[in-house]
C-alpha atoms as a PDB file:
ATOM      1  CA  MET A   1       0.897  56.053  50.537  1.00  0.00           C
ATOM      2  CA  VAL A   2       3.969  58.122  48.988  1.00  0.00           C
ATOM      3  CA  GLN A   3       2.671  62.068  48.460  1.00  0.00           C
ATOM      4  CA  THR A   4       4.490  64.248  46.060  1.00  0.00           C
ATOM      5  CA  VAL A   5       4.047  68.033  45.841  1.00  0.00           C
ATOM      6  CA  VAL A   6       3.420  69.176  41.902  1.00  0.00           C
ATOM      7  CA  GLU A   7       4.188  72.767  41.616  1.00  0.00           C
ATOM      8  CA  LYS A   8       2.487  74.189  38.590  1.00  0.00           C
ATOM      9  CA  GLU A   9       3.780  77.322  36.690  1.00  0.00           C
ATOM     10  CA  LEU A  10       1.967  80.318  37.112  1.00  0.00           C
ATOM     11  CA  PRO A  11       0.539  81.789  33.914  1.00  0.00           C
ATOM     12  CA  ALA A  12       2.368  85.058  32.901  1.00  0.00           C
ATOM     13  CA  GLU A  13      -0.923  87.131  33.546  1.00  0.00           C
ATOM     14  CA  ALA A  14      -0.413  86.359  36.989  1.00  0.00           C
ATOM     15  CA  LYS A  15       3.416  87.340  37.262  1.00  0.00           C
ATOM     16  CA  LYS A  16       2.583  91.078  35.447  1.00  0.00           C
ATOM     17  CA  PRO A  17       3.096  93.599  38.047  1.00  0.00           C
ATOM     18  CA  CYS A  18       0.618  96.162  39.045  1.00  0.00           C
ATOM     19  CA  PRO A  19       0.919  99.710  37.864  1.00  0.00           C
ATOM     20  CA  ASP A  20       2.502 102.019  40.025  1.00  0.00           C
ATOM     21  CA  PRO A  21       0.393 104.754  41.550  1.00  0.00           C
ATOM     22  CA  VAL A  22      -0.231 107.815  39.998  1.00  0.00           C
ATOM     23  CA  VAL A  23       2.809 109.982  40.125  1.00  0.00           C
ATOM     24  CA  LEU A  24       1.560 113.296  42.390  1.00  0.00           C
ATOM     25  CA  PRO A  25       3.131 117.013  41.688  1.00  0.00           C
ATOM     26  CA  ASP A  26       5.195 118.413  44.355  1.00  0.00           C
ATOM     27  CA  ARG A  27       2.731 121.088  45.424  1.00  0.00           C
ATOM     28  CA  ASP A  28      -0.846 120.959  47.115  1.00  0.00           C
ATOM     29  CA  LEU A  29      -3.276 118.929  45.548  1.00  0.00           C
ATOM     30  CA  THR A  30      -6.906 120.456  45.026  1.00  0.00           C
ATOM     31  CA  GLU A  31      -9.950 118.260  46.196  1.00  0.00           C
ATOM     32  CA  ILE A  32     -10.866 117.216  42.728  1.00  0.00           C
ATOM     33  CA  GLU A  33      -7.243 116.271  41.894  1.00  0.00           C
ATOM     34  CA  ILE A  34      -6.829 113.822  45.043  1.00  0.00           C
ATOM     35  CA  ALA A  35     -10.076 112.138  44.341  1.00  0.00           C
ATOM     36  CA  THR A  36      -9.356 111.607  40.535  1.00  0.00           C
ATOM     37  CA  ASN A  37      -5.834 110.351  41.297  1.00  0.00           C
ATOM     38  CA  TRP A  38      -6.973 108.244  44.343  1.00  0.00           C
ATOM     39  CA  GLY A  39      -9.970 106.873  42.083  1.00  0.00           C
ATOM     40  CA  ALA A  40      -7.455 105.900  39.394  1.00  0.00           C
ATOM     41  CA  ASP A  41      -5.012 104.108  41.497  1.00  0.00           C
ATOM     42  CA  ARG A  42      -7.952 102.239  43.318  1.00  0.00           C
ATOM     43  CA  THR A  43      -9.165 101.410  39.805  1.00  0.00           C
ATOM     44  CA  ALA A  44      -6.077 100.518  38.523  1.00  0.00           C
ATOM     45  CA  LEU A  45      -5.211  98.303  41.598  1.00  0.00           C
ATOM     46  CA  ARG A  46      -8.755  96.290  41.331  1.00  0.00           C
ATOM     47  CA  VAL A  47      -8.049  95.711  37.873  1.00  0.00           C
ATOM     48  CA  CYS A  48      -4.887  93.989  38.309  1.00  0.00           C
ATOM     49  CA  GLU A  49      -5.773  92.247  41.311  1.00  0.00           C
ATOM     50  CA  THR A  50      -8.854  90.695  39.301  1.00  0.00           C
ATOM     51  CA  ARG A  51      -6.565  90.035  35.827  1.00  0.00           C
ATOM     52  CA  ARG A  52      -4.196  88.277  38.921  1.00  0.00           C
ATOM     53  CA  SER A  53      -6.330  86.178  40.617  1.00  0.00           C
ATOM     54  CA  ALA A  54      -8.330  85.210  37.478  1.00  0.00           C
ATOM     55  CA  SER A  55      -5.377  83.818  36.030  1.00  0.00           C
ATOM     56  CA  VAL A  56      -4.298  82.084  38.841  1.00  0.00           C
ATOM     57  CA  GLY A  57      -7.706  80.665  39.616  1.00  0.00           C
ATOM     58  CA  GLY A  58      -7.804  79.572  35.994  1.00  0.00           C
ATOM     59  CA  SER A  59      -4.699  77.426  36.642  1.00  0.00           C
ATOM     60  CA  ASN A  60      -6.010  75.886  39.753  1.00  0.00           C
ATOM     61  CA  VAL A  61      -3.186  76.879  41.823  1.00  0.00           C
ATOM     62  CA  GLN A  62      -4.081  76.631  45.426  1.00  0.00           C
END
């Protein structure tokens, strides 16, 4: 038996970079600004990872 490695091309969605974190001003932030910016970053990362995982999973790449 001969084993052959087959590499599949990842879908374009899996190759899209995740957005950069929120750019913070060069000053102390209020508690509301901290929570809002942190929440925006976490949401963006979760959406990006969900999109990437779905794309990779859809192509049956393990």
